[in-house]
Amino acid sequence: MDLFKQKIEELRRKINEANYNYYILDNPTISDAEYDRLMRELQQLEESYPQYKTADSPTQRVGASQLTKFSTVTHRIPLLSLDNAMDEAEVLEFVSRVQKAPGKQLEFVAEPKIDGLAVELVYENGIFVSGSTRGDGITGEDITQNLKTIRSIPLQLRSNQHPIPSLLEVRGEVYMDRNDFERLNEQQLAEGKPAFANPRNSAAGSLRQLDSRITANRSLSIFCYAPGSCEGFSFKTHIEFLQTLPLWGFRINPLIKLCKTTDELIDYYRSIETKRDTISYDIDGVVFKVNSITQQEELGIKSRSPRWAIAGKFKAKQEITRILDIETSVGRTGAITPVAHLQPVRIGGVTVSNATLHNQDEIDRKDIRVGDWVVIQRAGDVIPQVVKVMTERRNGAEKPYRIPAECPVCRSHITRPEGEAKHRCQNMNCPAQIKGRIQHFVSKRALNIDGLGDRLIEQMVDSGLINSVADIYFLKKESLAALERMADKSAQNVINAIDASRETTLARFIYALGIRNVGEHMGKVLEREFKDLETLIAADYERLEAIEGIGPIVARAIRDFFDEENNLQTVNRLLEGGVGIAKSKTGIQDERFARKTFIFTGTLTKFTRDEAKEIVEKKGGKASSSVSNKTDYVVVGENAGSKAGKAKELGVKIISEEEFFEMVNNPFFNKQP
Ligand code: IVH
């Protein structure tokens, strides 16, 4: 078995998957940076091990392998994105949100939202010096050479109608006309190359060519729509900026309109949507921007988008097709998702062959059956969905669907946890979950095995060295050292770290198991309550639910977990493997605090709330915020409110802050409450 070969195949799979999601499903799943990293790693491995090079490797795809060679540029001012309004009501909400501040009717610039790629063009003293992609908004790729091939981008600003600023950054959308896209695809197919899924992908593909002669042969265009950094030039309104752009030689969209009333805005939204299919390029909505720059500045920006602009999206595109089959897939957390396999159908220029059905409730609610004709919707970047079933097209052969009782990956029993819509595979060693489970198990706050990093875990699982968290405690130095890139000394270090982790606490152990909804805090609660593992495992649902701080959802999750035979075996093997759980120290704790619940109300003068809570927790108690019959003490500060009253009603002991202070500092005070 060769780990490098496996690694290469794994990378190819990931990259192909990413490409598929991006180009075909129009649904990117990883960042550009992550994609670049995978591609780089693959290229390096293929260079070092040319015996594993294949003609179908993603590195052999024209252009793609050269992506990494573009240099990175940091934008002087980040390129923001836009918040979305999904319908007219949301546009109106936006309008009233922004109107509120200045109190009078604002003017808005309305523009089509071009479905292309955002770029930034930089001009110094009127000369085009560089251009970049949007990237993550902060940094992008330098694509100057490619942008220079686009004829609608001026290489030199016109100066006869307007003065030239010393620095001008202009942002815009590069796109491909639908006609050009069709023509390009014909040509691609004629040359035996794959067709692009849609005009945006073909524009992206063309802009990302390292060889700019290829880009030059593609008909790309640009509409400019926003300023970046400007020096030696300012303007009072957005429309003034837009109107200046053509004077310098930039292209702006002919459908831009200044709207002075809300009615005009809504009319614009409607009329552009109606025109949508008659326009020669793809648009996916309209953009409304507050016209006045002063007002824009007053409204400001949120983390990634301005408060003064909104994208009014168009209704998603829908098509009709047939459900051929339904299958389940298991996610990394064990969540089971039913997926409909469709008769492939093109929606908005993309071929769709799968749709998510979310969960059993969704299937039942829509009464989705295998064989049904359905309306499928693909909206922007989201996974295609079933809008409704065309029951009128049923012939009686359609079959209702139930999520099976077995995990499609590990065949163990699946359950539907209390309060959750999704079914879940409960087996902590399910191959779909194992890597994530191990990562969690060894993490700092769990068993804290230093040196068992993600990469090593991946390597160990992929090579079959471990299939369960328990296997970690049976590892031999020799088998670790036999792994690729693992020196004798580092193998020993890992073994030492594993040894050091064997002594642990019940709280950490419980947390490490990764029981759903059982975090670090819950680990401590359970430790305090049960003191040893056997009692916890034996506790029934009622016993668990009776614990302060544990509700039905957590109680169910704990039961579900320990009811899974695989998990019990794993726990036993962990103990066999030498994991030692220290006896809980609760016994020697201050009985006045241990397992007692405190509520603080009113203003404290001697402690802050957090300090008081910390003291209680250190002493083995718990600080909570709402009074119930599980509360032991209510500590009242000044101006205490309704909680003291509620405590009285329930007969809970009420003490003053002074008394609490005494309790903390005097071990004999209030000894037997
Ligand atoms: S303005 C501060 N105007 O939409 C506002 N963006 O979802 C920044 N887009 O990244 C963008 N047409 O790629 C603006 N007329 C238009 C646009 C437009 C298309 C794109 C752009 C941006 C994305 C935000």
XYZ file of C-alpha atoms and ligand atoms in Angstrom:
697
model
C 0.000 0.000 0.000
C 1.433 3.359 -0.945
C 0.231 6.285 1.074
C 1.329 8.809 -1.521
C -0.768 7.164 -4.143
C -3.684 7.252 -1.760
C -3.014 10.866 -0.926
C -2.891 11.792 -4.614
C -6.156 10.035 -5.245
C -7.721 11.688 -2.262
C -6.619 15.120 -3.492
C -7.933 14.438 -6.974
C -11.213 13.365 -5.565
C -11.471 16.520 -3.470
C -10.506 18.762 -6.367
C -12.858 17.042 -8.761
C -15.600 17.327 -6.224
C -14.860 21.021 -5.742
C -14.825 21.552 -9.504
C -18.066 19.725 -9.888
C -19.716 21.758 -7.160
C -18.439 24.978 -8.584
C -18.811 24.460 -12.322
C -21.684 22.093 -12.553
C -23.785 22.614 -9.470
C -22.854 26.257 -9.228
C -22.529 25.603 -5.545
C -18.956 26.176 -4.333
C -18.090 24.102 -1.300
C -14.537 25.200 -0.570
C -12.774 28.557 -0.676
C -10.496 29.553 -3.534
C -7.611 29.477 -1.103
C -8.397 25.934 -0.031
C -8.797 24.893 -3.669
C -5.412 26.433 -4.472
C -3.840 24.649 -1.554
C -5.188 21.247 -2.664
C -4.096 21.875 -6.225
C -0.623 22.918 -5.136
C -0.267 19.879 -2.952
C -1.376 17.640 -5.793
C 1.000 19.260 -8.270
C 3.890 18.817 -5.890
C 3.057 15.193 -5.231
C 2.659 14.468 -8.934
C 6.000 16.069 -9.634
C 7.694 14.004 -6.951
C 5.960 10.771 -7.957
C 5.556 10.990 -11.741
C 4.653 7.292 -11.820
C 1.241 8.324 -10.472
C 0.567 11.012 -13.060
C -2.516 10.301 -15.099
C -4.137 11.955 -18.071
C -7.315 12.568 -16.119
C -5.725 14.380 -13.200
C -7.143 17.871 -12.596
C -3.601 19.211 -12.963
C -3.784 18.302 -16.648
C -6.809 20.542 -17.234
C -5.942 23.537 -19.310
C -5.656 26.653 -17.198
C -6.607 25.096 -13.950
C -3.109 23.966 -13.053
C -1.768 27.435 -13.743
C -4.167 29.210 -11.418
C -1.698 29.195 -8.568
C 0.793 31.259 -10.464
C -1.229 34.451 -10.358
C 0.176 36.679 -7.679
C -1.962 37.974 -4.863
C -2.991 41.598 -4.547
C -4.364 43.266 -1.466
C -7.171 45.675 -2.314
C -6.651 49.181 -0.945
C -10.302 49.174 0.094
C -12.040 45.814 0.566
C -14.584 44.826 -2.069
C -17.855 44.478 -0.232
C -20.699 42.203 -1.073
C -24.402 42.937 -0.974
C -27.193 41.863 1.307
C -30.065 40.178 -0.500
C -33.736 41.025 -0.569
C -35.653 37.977 -1.745
C -38.843 39.795 -2.758
C -40.566 43.174 -2.944
C -41.460 43.114 0.726
C -37.814 42.794 1.643
C -36.885 45.624 -0.703
C -39.484 47.799 1.019
C -38.058 46.816 4.375
C -34.655 47.928 3.192
C -36.076 51.231 2.009
C -37.755 51.982 5.319
C -34.631 50.912 7.178
C -32.485 53.459 5.363
C -35.117 56.194 5.137
C -35.562 56.184 8.907
C -32.304 57.946 9.609
C -32.554 61.140 7.540
C -36.363 61.160 7.714
C -37.101 62.152 4.143
C -37.503 60.405 0.794
C -34.055 59.270 -0.300
C -32.953 58.905 -3.891
C -31.710 55.534 -5.036
C -29.706 54.429 -8.042
C -31.148 51.242 -9.489
C -28.883 48.951 -11.529
C -29.118 45.453 -12.945
C -27.102 42.943 -10.955
C -24.751 41.430 -13.494
C -24.016 37.737 -13.083
C -20.322 37.770 -13.819
C -17.115 38.284 -11.901
C -16.237 41.335 -9.832
C -12.895 42.886 -10.731
C -10.975 45.959 -9.688
C -9.144 48.188 -12.142
C -6.415 50.530 -10.903
C -5.415 53.676 -12.784
C -2.478 55.813 -11.767
C -2.401 59.170 -13.477
C -4.782 57.854 -16.070
C -2.855 54.699 -16.908
C -4.194 51.203 -16.268
C -1.540 49.757 -13.987
C -3.150 46.693 -12.529
C -6.324 44.717 -12.231
C -7.442 41.982 -9.923
C -10.231 39.625 -9.097
C -12.391 40.219 -6.063
C -11.026 37.132 -4.322
C -12.219 37.073 -0.742
C -12.824 40.822 -0.859
C -9.573 41.620 0.949
C -7.107 40.040 -1.442
C -7.581 38.912 -5.014
C -5.476 37.601 -7.877
C -3.509 39.809 -10.178
C -5.057 39.320 -13.616
C -3.745 42.512 -15.212
C -2.625 40.819 -18.424
C -5.977 39.168 -18.948
C -7.974 42.295 -18.204
C -5.899 44.141 -20.748
C -7.344 41.914 -23.432
C -10.874 43.097 -22.692
C -11.626 45.817 -25.131
C -14.198 47.593 -22.987
C -11.550 48.244 -20.361
C -9.640 51.456 -21.153
C -5.877 51.149 -20.941
C -5.591 54.877 -20.765
C -8.292 57.216 -19.471
C -9.845 59.753 -21.800
C -9.001 63.213 -20.602
C -10.802 65.495 -23.024
C -14.065 65.716 -21.054
C -13.001 65.278 -17.490
C -9.831 65.806 -15.448
C -7.777 62.708 -14.682
C -7.402 61.827 -10.975
C -3.975 60.820 -9.672
C -5.436 57.539 -8.436
C -8.665 55.955 -9.565
C -9.926 52.506 -8.761
C -13.009 51.336 -10.574
C -14.924 48.173 -9.838
C -17.094 46.332 -12.243
C -18.389 42.997 -13.424
C -16.704 41.039 -16.200
C -19.172 38.829 -18.019
C -19.748 36.989 -21.257
C -22.717 37.681 -23.487
C -25.033 34.708 -23.906
C -24.408 34.615 -27.671
C -20.672 34.556 -27.178
C -21.088 31.866 -24.571
C -23.076 29.674 -26.977
C -20.502 30.201 -29.696
C -17.641 29.413 -27.334
C -19.321 26.221 -26.233
C -19.835 25.096 -29.818
C -16.169 25.687 -30.423
C -15.183 23.903 -27.232
C -17.236 20.870 -28.188
C -15.884 20.889 -31.733
C -12.407 20.750 -30.269
C -13.401 17.911 -27.978
C -13.266 20.125 -24.912
C -15.892 20.291 -22.200
C -18.614 22.910 -22.487
C -19.010 25.585 -19.838
C -22.051 25.302 -17.611
C -23.107 28.936 -17.953
C -21.831 32.336 -19.129
C -20.478 33.212 -15.727
C -18.357 30.107 -15.563
C -17.051 30.723 -19.057
C -16.136 34.303 -18.125
C -14.423 33.034 -14.985
C -12.611 30.353 -16.935
C -11.463 32.863 -19.513
C -10.241 35.388 -16.969
C -8.253 32.789 -15.161
C -6.153 31.766 -18.111
C -2.484 32.154 -17.397
C -1.913 32.482 -21.120
C -3.582 35.763 -21.902
C -3.690 34.924 -25.627
C -6.437 32.489 -24.782
C -8.308 35.181 -22.870
C -7.920 37.482 -25.843
C -9.847 35.022 -27.977
C -12.800 35.027 -25.641
C -15.361 37.772 -25.930
C -15.480 39.243 -22.496
C -17.133 42.481 -21.501
C -17.382 44.681 -18.462
C -19.935 46.940 -16.798
C -18.432 49.290 -14.231
C -20.488 50.136 -11.170
C -18.498 51.216 -8.109
C -15.507 53.266 -7.043
C -12.585 51.950 -5.023
C -9.889 54.262 -3.764
C -9.802 57.743 -5.389
C -7.308 60.552 -5.049
C -7.621 63.928 -6.646
C -11.300 63.515 -7.406
C -14.514 63.389 -5.422
C -18.232 63.320 -6.115
C -21.419 63.989 -4.180
C -23.690 61.295 -5.558
C -23.363 57.795 -6.915
C -25.137 58.766 -10.149
C -22.596 61.547 -10.661
C -19.818 58.970 -10.342
C -21.546 56.618 -12.784
C -22.106 59.416 -15.269
C -18.459 60.383 -15.085
C -17.261 56.869 -15.834
C -18.029 56.950 -19.582
C -16.260 60.288 -19.835
C -13.103 58.500 -18.798
C -13.858 55.667 -21.187
C -15.561 53.117 -18.936
C -18.605 51.137 -19.851
C -21.675 51.432 -17.646
C -24.930 49.568 -17.900
C -27.551 51.298 -20.053
C -30.414 50.233 -17.757
C -29.202 52.218 -14.751
C -31.918 54.494 -13.435
C -32.185 57.165 -10.752
C -35.300 56.448 -8.674
C -36.868 59.239 -6.639
C -39.784 57.366 -5.129
C -40.350 53.941 -3.665
C -42.887 53.212 -6.411
C -40.274 53.857 -9.051
C -37.997 51.440 -7.281
C -40.542 48.634 -7.215
C -41.472 49.317 -10.846
C -37.825 49.006 -11.750
C -37.508 45.711 -9.882
C -40.534 44.323 -11.755
C -39.674 45.634 -15.180
C -36.100 44.340 -15.106
C -37.278 40.933 -14.017
C -39.710 40.893 -16.938
C -36.954 41.939 -19.313
C -34.581 39.419 -17.876
C -34.660 36.897 -20.683
C -34.542 39.467 -23.465
C -31.288 40.997 -22.208
C -28.243 39.500 -23.914
C -26.328 38.811 -20.702
C -27.237 37.068 -17.463
C -28.458 39.112 -14.548
C -29.522 37.658 -11.233
C -31.285 40.632 -9.728
C -31.180 44.369 -9.379
C -29.112 46.522 -7.055
C -30.450 49.569 -5.213
C -27.918 52.032 -3.846
C -28.509 55.198 -1.813
C -27.547 58.013 -4.172
C -26.073 60.573 -1.802
C -22.505 59.805 -0.778
C -22.967 61.692 2.509
C -25.973 59.555 3.315
C -24.046 56.442 2.317
C -21.351 57.424 4.764
C -23.888 58.080 7.494
C -25.405 54.651 7.014
C -21.986 53.003 6.963
C -21.165 49.354 6.437
C -21.687 46.126 8.332
C -18.944 43.536 8.435
C -19.059 42.622 4.755
C -21.744 44.667 3.107
C -22.887 48.286 3.040
C -26.083 49.293 4.854
C -26.851 51.669 1.991
C -27.300 49.082 -0.740
C -29.278 45.931 -1.354
C -29.551 43.313 -4.060
C -33.141 42.576 -5.048
C -32.968 38.957 -6.178
C -35.129 37.427 -8.838
C -37.319 34.412 -8.320
C -35.417 31.193 -8.551
C -35.515 29.266 -11.761
C -37.645 26.165 -11.821
C -37.963 23.125 -14.018
C -39.965 19.936 -14.062
C -38.353 16.514 -13.914
C -38.760 13.071 -12.413
C -37.434 11.447 -9.232
C -35.730 8.227 -10.290
C -34.653 7.134 -6.850
C -34.056 8.338 -3.324
C -30.958 7.518 -1.335
C -29.466 8.655 1.935
C -26.075 10.183 2.551
C -24.256 10.498 5.869
C -22.534 13.711 6.824
C -19.457 14.117 8.970
C -21.554 14.501 12.106
C -23.655 11.456 11.347
C -26.619 13.433 10.042
C -28.562 11.480 7.454
C -29.828 13.415 4.437
C -32.174 11.901 1.888
C -31.200 12.853 -1.670
C -33.410 12.547 -4.727
C -31.747 11.302 -7.910
C -33.394 13.104 -10.773
C -33.710 12.590 -14.433
C -31.070 15.216 -15.362
C -32.579 18.563 -16.276
C -31.079 21.914 -17.204
C -32.035 24.766 -14.898
C -30.641 28.216 -15.507
C -27.861 26.802 -17.649
C -26.783 24.105 -15.195
C -27.530 20.409 -15.352
C -29.221 19.260 -12.189
C -29.372 15.561 -11.332
C -29.724 15.578 -7.548
C -31.896 17.472 -5.123
C -31.780 17.476 -1.363
C -34.922 16.321 0.397
C -33.617 17.558 3.775
C -35.295 15.054 6.112
C -38.218 12.687 6.585
C -40.597 15.448 7.694
C -39.948 17.357 4.507
C -40.593 14.238 2.431
C -43.838 13.612 4.302
C -44.951 17.228 4.203
C -44.526 17.407 0.439
C -45.573 13.784 -0.001
C -42.575 13.066 -2.195
C -42.465 9.594 -3.735
C -40.021 7.698 -5.919
C -41.251 8.065 -9.511
C -42.940 11.410 -8.912
C -42.792 14.290 -11.360
C -41.603 17.297 -9.395
C -40.839 21.003 -9.751
C -37.167 21.561 -9.023
C -35.761 24.912 -8.084
C -32.189 26.049 -8.260
C -31.623 29.388 -6.583
C -28.166 30.869 -6.951
C -25.719 28.984 -4.836
C -28.095 26.751 -2.952
C -28.475 23.026 -3.532
C -31.411 22.232 -5.830
C -34.673 21.600 -4.013
C -38.031 20.049 -4.709
C -40.652 22.801 -4.721
C -43.659 20.556 -5.141
C -44.928 17.284 -6.470
C -47.096 17.269 -9.588
C -49.617 14.868 -8.116
C -51.763 15.178 -11.262
C -49.063 13.282 -13.161
C -49.073 10.267 -10.856
C -49.927 6.884 -12.369
C -50.096 4.887 -9.183
C -46.678 3.292 -9.516
C -45.011 5.903 -7.301
C -43.531 4.572 -4.081
C -43.580 6.430 -0.764
C -40.195 6.650 0.899
C -39.000 6.072 4.441
C -35.465 6.648 5.631
C -34.099 3.147 6.263
C -33.262 1.943 9.742
C -29.645 1.303 8.830
C -26.788 3.690 8.182
C -25.881 3.430 4.467
C -22.192 3.505 5.382
C -21.724 1.377 8.508
C -25.045 -0.489 8.644
C -25.565 0.326 12.297
C -28.901 1.460 13.603
C -29.949 5.027 12.924
C -32.240 6.995 15.184
C -33.938 10.319 15.163
C -32.815 12.292 18.216
C -35.442 14.108 20.267
C -36.114 17.583 18.945
C -34.206 17.061 15.704
C -35.473 16.899 12.181
C -32.667 14.695 10.951
C -31.994 11.065 11.539
C -28.548 10.299 12.758
C -26.106 7.433 12.683
C -25.155 6.952 16.340
C -22.090 4.813 15.732
C -19.080 6.871 16.724
C -16.888 4.646 14.575
C -18.959 5.030 11.422
C -16.428 5.547 8.604
C -18.326 8.660 7.514
C -17.658 10.207 10.890
C -14.512 8.599 12.174
C -11.942 11.253 11.258
C -13.961 14.057 12.826
C -14.685 11.913 15.864
C -11.008 11.196 16.404
C -10.071 14.837 15.912
C -12.545 15.752 18.593
C -11.483 12.918 20.886
C -7.828 13.967 20.919
C -8.481 17.729 21.031
C -7.133 19.874 23.822
C -10.230 20.013 25.966
C -10.966 16.341 25.452
C -8.238 13.728 25.940
C -5.632 16.238 24.827
C -3.282 14.043 22.831
C -0.665 16.436 21.682
C 0.928 15.501 18.387
C -2.060 13.692 16.916
C -2.745 16.356 14.319
C -5.393 16.250 11.599
C -2.930 15.094 8.975
C -1.673 12.222 11.028
C -5.213 11.183 11.902
C -6.075 11.229 8.219
C -3.024 9.157 7.428
C -3.754 6.627 10.157
C -7.392 6.208 9.169
C -6.669 6.053 5.451
C -3.988 3.440 5.945
C -6.304 1.354 8.106
C -4.122 1.697 11.187
C -7.070 2.866 13.260
C -10.807 2.489 12.749
C -12.002 3.601 16.144
C -10.951 6.055 18.823
C -10.122 3.063 21.001
C -7.515 1.842 18.519
C -5.364 4.814 19.541
C -4.650 3.126 22.851
C -3.434 -0.057 21.204
C -1.040 1.632 18.824
C 2.482 0.298 18.660
C 5.415 2.546 18.002
C 6.577 0.282 15.165
C 3.344 0.554 13.198
C 3.346 4.323 13.604
C 6.962 4.532 12.517
C 6.082 2.524 9.416
C 3.843 5.340 8.195
C 5.245 7.498 5.427
C 6.995 10.632 6.641
C 7.041 9.364 10.208
C 10.442 9.232 11.845
C 11.228 6.926 14.739
C 11.512 9.826 17.125
C 8.215 11.405 16.212
C 6.512 8.019 16.517
C 7.898 7.799 20.037
C 6.614 11.317 20.784
C 3.133 10.350 19.679
C 3.249 7.215 21.843
C 4.371 9.332 24.802
C 1.542 11.792 24.244
C -0.948 8.924 24.091
C 0.473 7.540 27.341
C 0.186 10.907 29.011
C -3.461 11.158 27.987
C -4.460 7.907 29.696
C -4.974 9.598 33.041
C -8.063 11.686 32.581
C -11.199 12.875 34.318
C -14.723 11.669 33.845
C -15.769 15.096 32.570
C -13.137 15.086 29.833
C -13.874 11.502 28.935
C -17.573 12.200 28.517
C -16.881 15.299 26.469
C -14.403 13.376 24.301
C -17.033 10.798 23.344
C -18.701 13.489 21.276
C -22.241 12.747 22.407
C -24.540 15.092 20.600
C -25.369 18.233 22.640
C -22.969 17.156 25.370
C -20.235 19.744 25.497
C -17.543 20.473 27.999
C -19.888 21.986 30.534
C -22.312 19.093 30.345
C -19.349 16.768 30.872
C -18.730 18.489 34.191
C -22.379 18.379 35.169
C -22.472 14.643 34.505
C -19.223 14.063 36.360
C -20.544 15.878 39.402
C -23.742 13.915 39.267
C -22.493 10.407 38.609
C -18.895 10.297 39.806
C -18.205 7.196 37.735
C -18.800 5.999 34.233
C -20.720 2.826 35.058
C -23.414 4.770 36.901
C -23.731 7.207 34.038
C -24.077 4.433 31.480
C -26.679 2.717 33.644
C -28.742 5.862 34.216
C -32.101 5.736 32.506
C -33.791 8.587 30.710
C -35.836 9.720 33.716
C -32.796 9.777 35.961
C -30.905 11.891 33.414
C -33.724 14.273 32.800
C -34.167 14.923 36.519
C -30.725 16.524 36.671
C -30.688 20.299 36.919
C -29.449 21.709 33.626
C -30.331 18.606 31.607
C -33.428 18.718 29.480
C -35.155 16.054 27.394
C -32.924 16.636 24.359
C -29.658 16.051 26.162
C -31.085 13.183 28.204
C -32.248 11.502 24.967
C -28.890 12.123 23.275
C -27.014 10.472 26.138
C -29.332 7.473 26.113
C -29.177 7.138 22.324
C -25.424 7.196 22.501
C -25.041 4.500 25.132
C -27.789 2.408 23.602
C -25.639 1.953 20.517
C -23.761 -1.311 20.967
C -20.771 -0.072 18.949
C -20.303 2.820 21.331
C -20.402 0.664 24.450
C -17.812 -1.627 22.914
C -15.648 1.366 22.132
C -15.912 2.643 25.694
C -14.930 -0.770 27.020
C -12.017 -1.004 24.638
C -10.861 2.437 25.719
C -10.777 1.231 29.311
C -9.025 -1.999 28.242
C -6.550 0.150 26.415
C -5.571 1.700 29.717
C -7.598 4.886 29.826
C -7.982 5.609 33.528
C -10.704 7.859 34.770
C -9.813 9.573 38.019
C -12.427 9.263 40.730
C -14.389 12.443 40.928
C -13.256 14.651 43.777
C -16.791 15.660 44.623
C -16.622 13.725 47.900
C -14.221 16.107 49.592
C -15.967 19.181 48.307
C -17.762 21.678 50.480
C -21.172 20.139 50.958
C -22.794 23.572 51.241
C -21.882 24.178 47.587
C -21.372 20.781 45.955
C -24.206 19.955 43.544
C -26.138 22.970 44.821
C -27.692 25.445 42.461
C -27.305 29.147 43.156
C -29.127 32.038 41.605
C -27.856 35.584 41.889
C -30.276 38.421 41.593
C -30.041 42.164 42.059
C -26.810 44.173 42.225
C -23.902 42.534 44.010
C -21.410 44.832 45.743
C -18.723 42.454 46.961
C -18.373 40.379 43.811
C -19.162 40.709 40.180
C -21.724 38.196 38.898
C -18.971 36.312 37.100
C -16.805 36.133 40.206
C -19.677 34.846 42.303
C -20.474 32.223 39.680
C -16.863 31.163 39.466
C -16.638 30.707 43.242
C -19.725 28.535 43.232
C -18.464 26.443 40.357
C -15.018 26.018 41.898
C -16.693 24.680 44.990
C -18.631 22.140 42.982
C -21.913 23.995 42.711
C -23.710 25.529 39.831
C -24.902 29.039 39.071
C -28.091 29.262 37.108
C -30.294 32.099 35.974
C -33.868 31.069 36.485
C -35.486 30.026 39.735
C -37.076 26.598 39.772
C -37.737 23.907 42.331
C -34.265 22.588 41.556
C -32.733 25.810 42.929
C -31.022 25.583 46.339
C -30.135 29.194 47.095
C -31.211 32.550 45.802
C -28.641 35.196 46.687
C -30.272 38.629 46.665
C -28.281 41.799 46.090
C -29.615 45.329 46.009
C -32.770 46.090 44.055
C -33.538 42.447 43.533
C -36.465 41.865 41.221
C -39.050 39.144 40.732
C -36.728 36.218 41.290
C -36.742 36.690 45.068
C -40.533 36.580 45.002
C -40.581 33.442 42.913
C -38.064 31.852 45.304
C -40.346 32.588 48.249
C -43.246 31.053 46.408
C -41.281 27.869 45.752
C -39.884 27.761 49.251
C -36.290 28.138 48.048
C -33.763 29.375 50.584
C -33.023 33.078 50.215
C -29.784 34.555 51.502
C -28.285 38.040 51.346
C -25.029 38.839 49.655
C -23.439 39.193 53.123
C -24.546 35.694 54.070
C -23.154 34.337 50.806
C -19.893 36.155 51.521
C -19.765 34.514 54.970
C -20.455 31.115 53.457
C -17.581 31.546 51.070
C -15.107 32.743 53.689
C -16.208 30.936 56.818
C -16.275 27.150 56.471
C -18.630 26.821 59.434
C -21.180 29.381 58.442
C -24.523 28.043 57.343
C -23.189 24.556 57.717
C -26.473 22.687 57.664
C -28.962 24.685 55.724
S -22.115 47.020 -6.093
C -20.713 48.128 -2.256
N -23.408 46.835 -8.347
O -22.750 41.531 -6.912
C -21.446 47.339 -3.249
N -22.410 44.872 -7.447
O -23.437 40.418 -4.282
C -20.586 46.412 -3.997
N -22.669 42.896 -8.851
O -19.509 41.329 -5.609
C -21.126 45.872 -5.223
N -23.805 43.858 -10.444
O -19.821 41.090 -8.119
C -22.700 46.180 -7.413
N -24.551 46.801 -10.350
C -23.851 46.163 -9.422
C -23.540 44.796 -9.519
C -22.821 44.186 -8.506
C -23.267 42.726 -10.026
C -22.020 41.817 -8.074
C -20.632 42.107 -7.599
C -20.662 41.954 -6.107
C -21.863 41.112 -5.919
C -22.433 41.318 -4.543
